[in-house]
mmCIF file of C-alpha atoms in Angstrom:
data_model
loop_
_atom_site.group_PDB
_atom_site.id
_atom_site.type_symbol
_atom_site.label_atom_id
_atom_site.label_comp_id
_atom_site.label_asym_id
_atom_site.label_seq_id
_atom_site.Cartn_x
_atom_site.Cartn_y
_atom_site.Cartn_z
ATOM 1 C CA MET D 146 115.907 31.142 96.173
ATOM 2 C CA ASN D 147 113.290 28.537 96.578
ATOM 3 C CA ALA D 148 113.027 25.998 93.776
ATOM 4 C CA LYS D 149 110.067 23.699 93.497
ATOM 5 C CA PHE D 150 110.306 20.249 91.948
ATOM 6 C CA GLN D 151 107.461 19.461 89.647
ATOM 7 C CA MET D 152 106.613 15.960 88.503
ATOM 8 C CA PRO D 153 106.441 15.597 84.754
ATOM 9 C CA LYS D 154 102.976 15.734 83.274
ATOM 10 C CA PHE D 155 102.922 12.048 82.256
ATOM 11 C CA GLY D 156 103.427 11.113 85.940
ATOM 12 C CA ARG D 157 101.023 13.540 87.565
ATOM 13 C CA ASN D 158 98.004 11.493 86.615
ATOM 14 C CA LEU D 159 99.461 8.143 87.696
ATOM 15 C CA THR D 160 98.284 6.681 90.935
ATOM 16 C CA VAL D 161 100.291 4.144 92.943
ATOM 17 C CA LYS D 162 98.287 1.453 91.231
ATOM 18 C CA GLY D 163 99.179 3.006 87.855
ATOM 19 C CA TRP D 164 102.865 3.025 88.688
ATOM 20 C CA LEU D 165 102.740 -0.632 89.632
ATOM 21 C CA LYS D 166 100.921 -1.468 86.438
ATOM 22 C CA GLU D 167 103.497 0.438 84.383
ATOM 23 C CA LEU D 168 106.324 -1.327 86.230
ATOM 24 C CA MET D 169 104.743 -4.735 85.704
ATOM 25 C CA MET D 170 104.189 -4.044 82.004
ATOM 26 C CA THR D 171 107.825 -2.994 81.639
ATOM 27 C CA PHE D 172 108.990 -6.078 83.519
ATOM 28 C CA LEU D 173 106.706 -8.334 81.483
ATOM 29 C CA GLY D 174 107.902 -6.819 78.219
ATOM 30 C CA THR D 175 111.518 -7.273 79.209
ATOM 31 C CA THR D 176 110.879 -10.848 80.295
ATOM 32 C CA ILE D 177 109.070 -11.707 77.060
ATOM 33 C CA SER D 178 111.916 -10.122 75.087
ATOM 34 C CA ILE D 179 114.496 -12.194 76.972
ATOM 35 C CA VAL D 180 112.428 -15.369 76.569
ATOM 36 C CA LEU D 181 111.956 -14.728 72.868
ATOM 37 C CA THR D 182 115.638 -13.945 72.368
ATOM 38 C CA PHE D 183 116.970 -16.956 74.209
ATOM 39 C CA GLY D 184 114.086 -19.155 73.123
ATOM 40 C CA SER D 185 114.708 -18.301 69.475
ATOM 41 C CA ALA D 186 118.424 -18.904 69.900
ATOM 42 C CA THR D 187 117.708 -22.258 71.558
ATOM 43 C CA TRP D 188 115.242 -23.193 68.822
ATOM 44 C CA ILE D 189 117.720 -22.202 66.108
ATOM 45 C CA GLU D 190 120.511 -24.098 67.829
ATOM 46 C CA LYS D 191 118.295 -27.168 68.213
ATOM 47 C CA ASN D 192 117.178 -26.927 64.585
ATOM 48 C CA GLU D 193 120.779 -26.604 63.398
ATOM 49 C CA ALA D 194 121.757 -29.600 65.524
ATOM 50 C CA GLU D 195 118.942 -31.669 64.008
ATOM 51 C CA ASN D 196 119.973 -30.613 60.492
ATOM 52 C CA ALA D 197 123.592 -31.566 61.272
ATOM 53 C CA ARG D 198 122.377 -34.892 62.659
ATOM 54 C CA ARG D 199 120.355 -35.720 59.536
ATOM 55 C CA LEU D 200 123.132 -34.542 57.216
ATOM 56 C CA LEU D 201 125.694 -36.760 58.961
ATOM 57 C CA ALA D 202 123.264 -39.682 59.059
ATOM 58 C CA MET D 203 122.498 -39.355 55.341
ATOM 59 C CA THR D 204 126.226 -39.130 54.566
ATOM 60 C CA ILE D 205 126.856 -42.398 56.397
ATOM 61 C CA VAL D 206 123.783 -44.212 55.063
ATOM 62 C CA SER D 207 124.649 -43.115 51.521
ATOM 63 C CA ASP D 208 128.256 -44.234 52.026
ATOM 64 C CA ILE D 209 127.087 -47.697 53.128
ATOM 65 C CA ASP D 210 124.727 -47.933 50.142
ATOM 66 C CA GLN D 211 127.532 -47.012 47.748
ATOM 67 C CA SER D 212 129.930 -49.490 49.375
ATOM 68 C CA LEU D 213 127.358 -52.258 48.993
ATOM 69 C CA GLU D 214 126.912 -51.290 45.340
ATOM 70 C CA VAL D 215 130.667 -51.726 44.827
ATOM 71 C CA VAL D 216 130.496 -55.158 46.473
ATOM 72 C CA LYS D 217 127.529 -56.063 44.275
ATOM 73 C CA ASN D 218 129.587 -55.132 41.213
ATOM 74 C CA ARG D 219 132.526 -57.168 42.546
ATOM 75 C CA LEU D 220 130.238 -60.189 42.765
ATOM 76 C CA LYS D 221 129.077 -59.627 39.201
ATOM 77 C CA TYR D 222 132.657 -59.171 37.972
ATOM 78 C CA GLU D 223 133.867 -62.287 39.799
ATOM 79 C CA ASP D 224 130.985 -64.380 38.479
ATOM 80 C CA GLU D 225 131.506 -63.232 34.867
ATOM 81 C CA CYS D 226 135.276 -63.739 34.984
ATOM 82 C CA ARG D 227 134.885 -67.195 36.508
ATOM 83 C CA ALA D 228 132.405 -68.245 33.801
ATOM 84 C CA ILE D 229 134.654 -66.954 31.002
ATOM 85 C CA SER D 230 137.765 -68.557 32.533
ATOM 86 C CA TYR D 231 136.095 -71.967 32.835
ATOM 87 C CA TYR D 232 134.825 -71.672 29.266
ATOM 88 C CA LEU D 233 138.352 -70.922 28.022
ATOM 89 C CA MET D 234 139.761 -73.753 30.120
ATOM 90 C CA TRP D 235 137.320 -76.247 28.589
ATOM 91 C CA ASN D 236 137.982 -74.914 25.085
ATOM 92 C CA CYS D 237 141.719 -74.427 25.422
ATOM 93 C CA HIS D 238 142.316 -76.296 22.145
ATOM 94 C CA ARG D 239 140.366 -73.780 20.058
ATOM 95 C CA LEU D 240 141.111 -70.369 21.522
ATOM 96 C CA GLU D 241 141.577 -68.984 18.006
ATOM 97 C CA GLU D 242 137.807 -69.310 17.493
ATOM 98 C CA ILE D 243 136.927 -67.367 20.636
ATOM 99 C CA GLY D 244 136.514 -63.588 20.685
ATOM 100 C CA SER D 245 139.403 -61.409 21.805
ATOM 101 C CA ASP D 246 137.194 -59.743 24.453
ATOM 102 C CA SER D 247 136.977 -63.008 26.409
ATOM 103 C CA ILE D 248 140.748 -63.484 26.170
ATOM 104 C CA LEU D 249 141.406 -59.985 27.519
ATOM 105 C CA ILE D 250 138.893 -60.424 30.362
ATOM 106 C CA PHE D 251 140.642 -63.632 31.391
ATOM 107 C CA LEU D 252 144.097 -62.024 31.293
ATOM 108 C CA ASN D 253 142.962 -59.069 33.405
ATOM 109 C CA TYR D 254 141.402 -61.549 35.824
ATOM 110 C CA VAL D 255 144.641 -63.452 36.484
ATOM 111 C CA LEU D 256 147.339 -60.799 35.946
ATOM 112 C CA GLY D 257 148.671 -58.999 39.017
ATOM 113 C CA SER D 258 147.535 -55.472 38.120
ATOM 114 C CA GLY D 259 144.189 -56.469 36.639
ATOM 115 C CA PHE D 260 141.585 -55.157 39.071
ATOM 116 C CA PRO D 261 139.052 -52.622 37.732
ATOM 117 C CA ARG D 262 139.437 -49.202 39.334
ATOM 118 C CA GLU D 263 135.672 -48.777 39.709
ATOM 119 C CA LEU D 264 135.651 -51.773 42.084
ATOM 120 C CA GLU D 265 137.988 -50.083 44.570
ATOM 121 C CA MET D 266 136.408 -49.063 47.891
ATOM 122 C CA GLU D 267 136.187 -45.444 49.052
ATOM 123 C CA THR D 268 136.835 -45.175 52.814
ATOM 124 C CA SER D 269 137.106 -41.437 53.505
ATOM 125 C CA ASN D 270 133.691 -41.222 55.197
ATOM 126 C CA GLU D 271 134.624 -44.054 57.554
ATOM 127 C CA HIS D 272 137.721 -42.135 58.636
ATOM 128 C CA ILE D 273 135.619 -39.034 59.308
ATOM 129 C CA PHE D 274 133.095 -41.061 61.309
ATOM 130 C CA ASN D 275 135.702 -42.835 63.436
ATOM 131 C CA SER D 276 138.017 -39.874 64.029
ATOM 132 C CA SER D 277 135.435 -37.349 65.227
ATOM 133 C CA GLN D 278 133.822 -37.499 68.677
ATOM 134 C CA ASP D 279 131.271 -35.011 67.378
ATOM 135 C CA SER D 280 129.929 -37.784 65.131
ATOM 136 C CA TRP D 281 128.927 -39.861 68.140
ATOM 137 C CA ARG D 282 127.424 -36.914 70.032
ATOM 138 C CA THR D 283 125.548 -35.647 66.971
ATOM 139 C CA LEU D 284 124.034 -38.980 65.951
ATOM 140 C CA SER D 285 123.181 -40.067 69.529
ATOM 141 C CA ASP D 286 121.097 -43.125 68.493
ATOM 142 C CA LYS D 287 122.968 -46.105 69.980
ATOM 143 C CA LYS D 288 121.393 -48.702 67.692
ATOM 144 C CA PHE D 289 122.292 -46.675 64.605
ATOM 145 C CA LEU D 290 125.847 -46.164 65.849
ATOM 146 C CA LYS D 291 126.255 -49.894 66.510
ATOM 147 C CA ASN D 292 124.955 -50.780 63.033
ATOM 148 C CA VAL D 293 127.364 -48.351 61.393
ATOM 149 C CA GLN D 294 130.351 -49.502 63.433
ATOM 150 C CA ASP D 295 129.543 -53.162 62.707
ATOM 151 C CA PHE D 296 129.382 -52.460 58.980
ATOM 152 C CA TYR D 297 132.663 -50.548 58.887
ATOM 153 C CA ASN D 298 134.349 -53.330 60.852
ATOM 154 C CA ALA D 299 133.002 -55.949 58.432
ATOM 155 C CA ARG D 300 134.072 -53.868 55.449
ATOM 156 C CA SER D 301 137.585 -53.440 56.864
ATOM 157 C CA THR D 302 137.802 -57.202 57.389
ATOM 158 C CA MET D 303 136.774 -57.803 53.787
ATOM 159 C CA GLU D 304 139.365 -55.349 52.436
ATOM 160 C CA ARG D 305 142.084 -56.833 54.629
ATOM 161 C CA GLN D 306 141.184 -60.320 53.364
ATOM 162 C CA ARG D 307 141.295 -59.102 49.781
ATOM 163 C CA LYS D 308 144.829 -57.805 50.318
ATOM 164 C CA GLU D 309 146.216 -60.596 52.495
ATOM 165 C CA SER D 310 144.316 -63.835 51.903
ATOM 166 C CA VAL D 311 145.904 -66.370 49.552
ATOM 167 C CA PHE D 312 142.491 -66.872 47.925
ATOM 168 C CA PHE D 313 142.625 -63.299 46.623
ATOM 169 C CA GLN D 314 146.248 -63.284 45.484
ATOM 170 C CA LYS D 315 146.500 -63.128 41.695
ATOM 171 C CA PRO D 316 148.222 -66.219 40.230
ATOM 172 C CA ILE D 317 150.473 -64.006 38.088
ATOM 173 C CA SER D 318 152.263 -61.463 40.268
ATOM 174 C CA LYS D 319 152.956 -57.916 39.147
ATOM 175 C CA GLU D 320 156.651 -58.808 38.780
ATOM 176 C CA GLU D 321 155.786 -61.754 36.524
ATOM 177 C CA GLU D 322 153.374 -59.592 34.572
ATOM 178 C CA TYR D 323 156.106 -57.016 34.001
ATOM 179 C CA SER D 324 158.463 -59.731 32.781
ATOM 180 C CA LEU D 325 155.759 -61.182 30.571
ATOM 181 C CA ILE D 326 155.036 -57.866 28.876
ATOM 182 C CA MET D 327 158.388 -56.070 28.950
ATOM 183 C CA GLU D 328 161.019 -58.808 28.850
ATOM 184 C CA SER D 329 159.589 -61.279 26.346
ATOM 185 C CA ASP D 330 157.609 -61.469 23.122
ATOM 186 C CA ASP D 331 154.732 -63.346 24.784
ATOM 187 C CA MET D 332 152.284 -60.430 24.413
ATOM 188 C CA LYS D 333 153.443 -58.731 21.213
ATOM 189 C CA SER D 334 151.123 -60.362 18.685
ATOM 190 C CA ASP D 335 147.720 -62.023 18.577
ATOM 191 C CA GLU D 336 149.345 -65.439 18.131
ATOM 192 C CA ALA D 337 151.666 -64.849 21.088
ATOM 193 C CA ILE D 338 148.806 -63.711 23.319
ATOM 194 C CA LEU D 339 146.788 -66.840 22.471
ATOM 195 C CA ALA D 340 149.794 -69.046 23.197
ATOM 196 C CA THR D 341 150.363 -67.268 26.529
ATOM 197 C CA CYS D 342 146.707 -67.594 27.405
ATOM 198 C CA ARG D 343 146.736 -71.317 26.598
ATOM 199 C CA ARG D 344 149.840 -71.841 28.724
ATOM 200 C CA LEU D 345 148.384 -69.952 31.693
ATOM 201 C CA LEU D 346 145.120 -71.880 31.545
ATOM 202 C CA GLN D 347 147.047 -75.108 31.999
ATOM 203 C CA THR D 348 149.021 -74.022 35.089
ATOM 204 C CA PRO D 349 147.783 -75.331 38.481
ATOM 205 C CA ARG D 350 147.931 -71.931 40.224
ATOM 206 C CA VAL D 351 145.705 -70.313 37.583
ATOM 207 C CA GLN D 352 143.268 -73.218 37.766
ATOM 208 C CA ASN D 353 143.280 -73.037 41.570
ATOM 209 C CA TYR D 354 142.686 -69.288 41.513
ATOM 210 C CA ILE D 355 139.653 -69.783 39.270
ATOM 211 C CA GLY D 356 138.443 -72.602 41.543
ATOM 212 C CA TRP D 357 138.719 -70.438 44.666
ATOM 213 C CA SER D 358 136.300 -67.930 43.146
ATOM 214 C CA SER D 359 133.557 -69.311 45.395
ATOM 215 C CA GLU D 360 135.586 -68.291 48.477
ATOM 216 C CA ARG D 361 135.923 -64.736 47.207
ATOM 217 C CA MET D 362 132.241 -64.526 46.341
ATOM 218 C CA GLY D 363 131.370 -65.930 49.765
ATOM 219 C CA LEU D 364 133.210 -63.101 51.495
ATOM 220 C CA TYR D 365 131.459 -60.546 49.290
ATOM 221 C CA ASN D 366 128.075 -62.142 49.997
ATOM 222 C CA ASP D 367 128.723 -61.905 53.739
ATOM 223 C CA LEU D 368 128.964 -58.128 53.454
ATOM 224 C CA MET D 369 125.858 -57.943 51.265
ATOM 225 C CA GLN D 370 123.838 -59.050 54.327
ATOM 226 C CA TYR D 371 124.224 -55.461 55.555
ATOM 227 C CA ILE D 372 121.631 -54.332 53.003
ATOM 228 C CA ASN D 373 118.983 -55.161 55.617
ATOM 229 C CA VAL D 374 120.992 -53.417 58.333
ATOM 230 C CA ASN D 375 121.176 -50.224 56.294
ATOM 231 C CA GLU D 376 117.438 -50.372 55.683
ATOM 232 C CA GLU D 377 117.059 -50.444 59.474
ATOM 233 C CA ASN D 378 119.365 -47.409 59.659
ATOM 234 C CA LYS D 379 117.006 -45.505 57.384
ATOM 235 C CA PHE D 380 114.070 -46.355 59.668
ATOM 236 C CA LEU D 381 115.976 -45.363 62.797
ATOM 237 C CA MET D 382 116.947 -41.953 61.411
ATOM 238 C CA GLY D 383 113.709 -41.321 59.490
ATOM 239 C CA ILE D 384 115.458 -41.076 56.105
ATOM 240 C CA THR D 385 113.458 -41.688 52.928
ATOM 241 C CA GLU D 386 114.800 -42.859 49.576
ATOM 242 C CA LYS D 387 113.690 -39.564 48.039
ATOM 243 C CA GLU D 388 115.750 -37.607 50.587
ATOM 244 C CA LEU D 389 118.771 -39.820 49.895
ATOM 245 C CA GLU D 390 118.421 -39.326 46.143
ATOM 246 C CA GLU D 391 118.205 -35.552 46.575
ATOM 247 C CA PHE D 392 121.202 -35.646 48.924
ATOM 248 C CA ARG D 393 123.297 -37.585 46.393
ATOM 249 C CA ASN D 394 122.323 -35.303 43.534
ATOM 250 C CA GLN D 395 122.630 -31.984 45.350
ATOM 251 C CA SER D 396 124.926 -29.559 43.589
ATOM 252 C CA LEU D 397 126.034 -25.962 43.949
ATOM 253 C CA MET D 398 126.261 -25.473 40.196
ATOM 254 C CA VAL D 399 124.757 -22.267 38.862
ATOM 255 C CA VAL D 400 123.816 -23.274 35.333
ATOM 256 C CA ARG D 401 121.082 -22.873 32.778
ATOM 257 C CA ARG D 402 120.005 -24.500 29.564
ATOM 258 C CA ALA D 403 121.922 -23.532 26.465
ATOM 259 C CA LYS D 404 119.981 -21.447 23.953
ATOM 260 C CA GLU D 405 120.586 -21.381 20.230
ATOM 261 C CA VAL D 406 122.234 -17.957 20.444
ATOM 262 C CA ASP D 407 124.703 -19.314 23.005
ATOM 263 C CA LEU D 408 126.169 -22.042 20.816
ATOM 264 C CA ALA D 409 127.485 -20.052 17.850
ATOM 265 C CA GLY D 410 131.273 -20.298 18.008
ATOM 266 C CA ILE D 411 134.093 -22.818 18.378
ATOM 267 C CA TRP D 412 134.077 -25.124 21.394
ATOM 268 C CA ASP D 413 137.135 -27.116 22.507
ATOM 269 C CA ALA D 414 136.793 -30.283 24.567
ATOM 270 C CA VAL D 415 138.283 -29.727 28.019
ATOM 271 C CA LEU D 416 139.575 -33.302 28.125
ATOM 272 C CA THR D 417 142.344 -32.694 25.644
ATOM 273 C CA SER D 418 146.084 -33.162 25.269
ATOM 274 C CA ASP D 419 148.861 -32.694 22.732
ATOM 275 C CA ASN D 420 147.917 -36.068 21.249
ATOM 276 C CA ASP D 421 144.123 -35.941 21.416
ATOM 277 C CA HIS D 422 141.855 -32.987 20.687
ATOM 278 C CA THR D 423 138.185 -32.536 19.770
ATOM 279 C CA GLU D 424 136.441 -29.343 18.730
ATOM 280 C CA TYR D 425 132.982 -28.341 17.515
ATOM 281 C CA THR D 426 132.171 -25.355 15.331
ATOM 282 C CA PHE D 427 128.498 -24.343 15.612
ATOM 283 C CA ARG D 428 127.202 -21.803 13.089
ATOM 284 C CA LYS D 429 124.129 -19.565 13.166
ATOM 285 C CA ASP D 430 122.674 -21.302 10.108
ATOM 286 C CA HIS D 431 122.400 -24.480 12.232
ATOM 287 C CA THR D 432 125.249 -26.288 10.545
ATOM 288 C CA PHE D 433 128.217 -27.633 12.466
ATOM 289 C CA THR D 434 131.561 -29.284 11.880
ATOM 290 C CA THR D 435 133.514 -31.374 14.328
ATOM 291 C CA LEU D 436 137.253 -31.959 14.076
ATOM 292 C CA GLN D 437 138.956 -34.762 15.989
ATOM 293 C CA THR D 438 142.765 -34.809 15.909
ATOM 294 C CA LYS D 439 144.837 -37.740 17.181
ATOM 295 C CA LYS D 440 148.591 -38.233 17.139
ATOM 296 C CA TRP D 441 149.859 -41.819 17.166
ATOM 297 C CA ASN D 442 153.259 -43.374 17.503
ATOM 298 C CA HIS D 443 154.561 -46.939 17.421
ATOM 299 C CA TYR D 444 157.571 -48.755 18.792
ATOM 300 C CA CYS D 445 158.787 -49.688 15.286
ATOM 301 C CA PHE D 446 159.495 -46.107 14.153
ATOM 302 C CA ARG D 447 160.098 -42.577 15.410
ATOM 303 C CA GLY D 448 157.682 -39.725 14.903
ATOM 304 C CA LYS D 449 153.899 -39.677 14.928
ATOM 305 C CA ILE D 450 151.041 -40.227 12.535
ATOM 306 C CA ILE D 451 148.602 -37.311 12.759
ATOM 307 C CA THR D 452 145.046 -38.416 12.025
ATOM 308 C CA GLN D 453 142.257 -35.894 11.488
ATOM 309 C CA VAL D 454 138.591 -36.863 11.368
ATOM 310 C CA THR D 455 136.101 -34.236 10.206
ATOM 311 C CA ILE D 456 132.354 -34.599 9.872
ATOM 312 C CA SER D 457 129.578 -32.033 9.397
ATOM 313 C CA GLY D 458 125.849 -31.896 9.937
ATOM 314 C CA HIS D 459 122.930 -29.896 11.324
ATOM 315 C CA TRP D 460 122.078 -29.014 14.926
ATOM 316 C CA GLU D 461 119.049 -27.749 16.860
ATOM 317 C CA ILE D 462 118.018 -27.141 20.465
ATOM 318 C CA VAL D 463 114.967 -29.135 21.579
ATOM 319 C CA GLY D 464 113.981 -28.171 25.116
ATOM 320 C CA ASP D 465 117.200 -28.508 27.108
ATOM 321 C CA THR D 466 118.754 -30.914 24.593
ATOM 322 C CA LEU D 467 121.256 -30.360 21.790
ATOM 323 C CA VAL D 468 120.389 -32.643 18.870
ATOM 324 C CA LYS D 469 123.089 -33.133 16.237
ATOM 325 C CA THR D 470 122.385 -34.912 12.952
ATOM 326 C CA PHE D 471 125.582 -36.047 11.227
ATOM 327 C CA ASP D 472 125.944 -36.150 7.462
ATOM 328 C CA MET D 473 128.038 -39.282 7.078
ATOM 329 C CA GLN D 474 128.821 -38.378 3.448
ATOM 330 C CA THR D 475 130.964 -35.523 4.762
ATOM 331 C CA LEU D 476 133.104 -37.890 6.860
ATOM 332 C CA LYS D 477 136.764 -37.424 6.020
ATOM 333 C CA ILE D 478 139.731 -39.210 7.590
ATOM 334 C CA GLU D 479 143.210 -37.963 6.710
ATOM 335 C CA ASN D 480 146.613 -39.222 7.882
ATOM 336 C CA ASP D 481 149.732 -37.090 7.920
ATOM 337 C CA GLU D 482 152.754 -39.425 7.902
ATOM 338 C CA SER D 483 155.404 -36.753 7.286
ATOM 339 C CA GLY D 484 156.633 -36.927 10.884
ATOM 340 C CA ILE D 485 157.603 -40.601 10.662
ATOM 341 C CA THR D 486 161.308 -41.354 10.437
ATOM 342 C CA CYS D 487 162.297 -44.929 9.604
ATOM 343 C CA SER D 488 163.877 -46.854 6.765
ATOM 344 C CA LYS D 489 161.966 -47.575 3.582
ATOM 345 C CA GLU D 490 161.894 -51.278 4.433
ATOM 346 C CA GLU D 491 160.430 -50.622 7.903
ATOM 347 C CA ARG D 492 157.882 -48.204 6.441
ATOM 348 C CA GLU D 493 156.686 -50.741 3.877
ATOM 349 C CA LYS D 494 156.593 -53.534 6.432
ATOM 350 C CA GLN D 495 155.181 -51.842 9.525
ATOM 351 C CA LEU D 496 153.179 -48.807 8.393
ATOM 352 C CA PRO D 497 150.158 -50.641 6.890
ATOM 353 C CA GLU D 498 149.723 -52.621 10.116
ATOM 354 C CA VAL D 499 149.976 -49.503 12.274
ATOM 355 C CA LYS D 500 147.532 -47.577 10.084
ATOM 356 C CA LYS D 501 145.055 -50.433 10.360
ATOM 357 C CA LEU D 502 145.446 -50.321 14.133
ATOM 358 C CA VAL D 503 144.857 -46.566 14.061
ATOM 359 C CA MET D 504 141.680 -46.945 12.019
ATOM 360 C CA ASP D 505 140.351 -49.736 14.231
ATOM 361 C CA ARG D 506 140.826 -47.605 17.324
ATOM 362 C CA LEU D 507 139.429 -44.512 15.684
ATOM 363 C CA THR D 508 136.235 -46.148 14.451
ATOM 364 C CA GLY D 509 135.790 -48.168 17.637
ATOM 365 C CA LYS D 510 136.048 -45.205 20.012
ATOM 366 C CA GLY D 511 135.398 -41.507 20.120
ATOM 367 C CA ILE D 512 132.785 -39.631 18.173
ATOM 368 C CA LEU D 513 132.109 -42.292 15.531
ATOM 369 C CA GLU D 514 131.116 -44.784 18.198
ATOM 370 C CA ARG D 515 128.764 -42.295 19.898
ATOM 371 C CA ILE D 516 126.670 -41.644 16.789
ATOM 372 C CA ASN D 517 123.560 -43.820 16.831
ATOM 373 C CA SER D 518 122.048 -45.767 13.945
ATOM 374 C CA ASN D 519 120.067 -42.697 12.830
ATOM 375 C CA ASN D 520 123.265 -40.621 12.623
ATOM 376 C CA ARG D 521 121.970 -38.551 15.535
ATOM 377 C CA MET D 522 123.350 -37.621 18.921
ATOM 378 C CA ALA D 523 121.140 -36.096 21.645
ATOM 379 C CA GLN D 524 122.814 -34.478 24.659
ATOM 380 C CA ALA D 525 121.331 -32.495 27.537
ATOM 381 C CA THR D 526 122.960 -29.083 27.948
ATOM 382 C CA ASN D 527 124.171 -27.056 30.914
ATOM 383 C CA LEU D 528 125.801 -23.658 30.449
ATOM 384 C CA ASP D 529 127.646 -21.826 33.212
ATOM 385 C CA ARG D 530 126.960 -18.215 34.201
ATOM 386 C CA THR D 531 129.724 -16.867 31.937
ATOM 387 C CA GLY D 532 128.321 -18.625 28.871
ATOM 388 C CA THR D 533 131.777 -19.956 28.009
ATOM 389 C CA ARG D 534 131.630 -23.416 29.585
ATOM 390 C CA LEU D 535 129.283 -26.076 28.231
ATOM 391 C CA GLU D 536 128.389 -29.469 29.698
ATOM 392 C CA LEU D 537 126.846 -32.098 27.413
ATOM 393 C CA THR D 538 125.348 -35.244 28.921
ATOM 394 C CA GLU D 539 124.070 -38.452 27.333
ATOM 395 C CA ALA D 540 122.048 -41.067 29.184
ATOM 396 C CA GLY D 541 124.295 -43.562 30.915
ATOM 397 C CA LYS D 542 127.521 -41.726 30.056
ATOM 398 C CA ALA D 543 129.761 -39.300 31.884
ATOM 399 C CA PRO D 544 129.308 -35.591 31.053
ATOM 400 C CA ILE D 545 131.641 -34.011 28.492
ATOM 401 C CA HIS D 546 132.821 -30.436 29.034
ATOM 402 C CA PHE D 547 133.707 -27.843 26.426
ATOM 403 C CA GLN D 548 135.117 -24.342 26.625
ATOM 404 C CA LYS D 549 134.340 -21.619 24.113
ATOM 405 C CA ARG D 550 137.260 -20.059 22.311
ATOM 406 C CA GLU D 551 137.667 -16.379 22.962
ATOM 407 C CA ASN D 552 136.000 -14.197 20.293
ATOM 408 C CA SER D 553 135.183 -17.308 18.242
ATOM 409 C CA LYS D 554 131.605 -16.113 17.711
ATOM 410 C CA GLU D 555 132.783 -12.855 16.183
ATOM 411 C CA ARG D 556 135.260 -14.644 13.918
ATOM 412 C CA LEU D 557 132.490 -16.796 12.470
ATOM 413 C CA ASN D 558 130.410 -13.774 11.457
#
């Protein structure tokens, strides 16, 4: 049986030249595909590397800026405390006429534990920078790397000096402070505090500590010279102030403005405890009531005073802002003293003083302090995706978070 092989139709009409053309087109297509594949991968890899480089650079530049802001605040704190301390020293004979705020600032300045927490330095980014070889490879710019390393070295020197140098050592050690507060009556009354303050102002070590303020400020000022260095860093890495601001403010929050329909219900402040609780009740008719509960105790008796502050008013949503108008005539402050256990003599002697202290603290802090002269409070709103968590923010103050009670909206209807 003879079988004949026949070329497929699509090949019968191809000449040698046509076959070569088809082969070249196939080869060219394959080559372009490979180039595009690997070229795209290379481009993506290069783009990702550049993004990583800028992200790391902005992290470091932002860290240096924030460190310098802390040092700037240390300078301000040192200067203010020095001025107040000298004023008290020169007016030691009439401390009774000087405000208690100045006395407390002075005591915090010289007592062993008195260093504001907000003036502590955050060093986690330095550890990341120094411990990772990828940081050096990613950043690559030698001038930038030298500037950063020089700053971190200078900052470490400053922190070591603050911990070890005699010029930074508080004149009243933590052990002496403990003895002063816990083992004597030197801090248990206004008169005792003034007497203690007067005595401390006259001791050579306190006077020397105040006098050495210029040494401490000099060390801080040395680090402030790196403001210019960090400006150079921004030029070297092509980072703008707008980019830095966006980087610092970036957030993964998924939130939206609160609408009027969202607010109806009872909201409990997240920052709460057994002794301190705040809640808001928002109603559909645009009225609200806030209840603040505080439990107080005192060393002179057992048990706690339970103080409740209630105040009502009207609320509205204006844009993204919750505006509350308080009706001060509805303000009610009630004390429950049933939990106090002490003798009749102690109650008559100590309770009025403690209640006065309670009222001073209550009216000087918390919600009553936050109400402005027009009895209004305006707070920007953010609501999470579930509608049960609310963030309220006032200009210049930390956000306050609230959580909605389960089924509270239905219970109000």
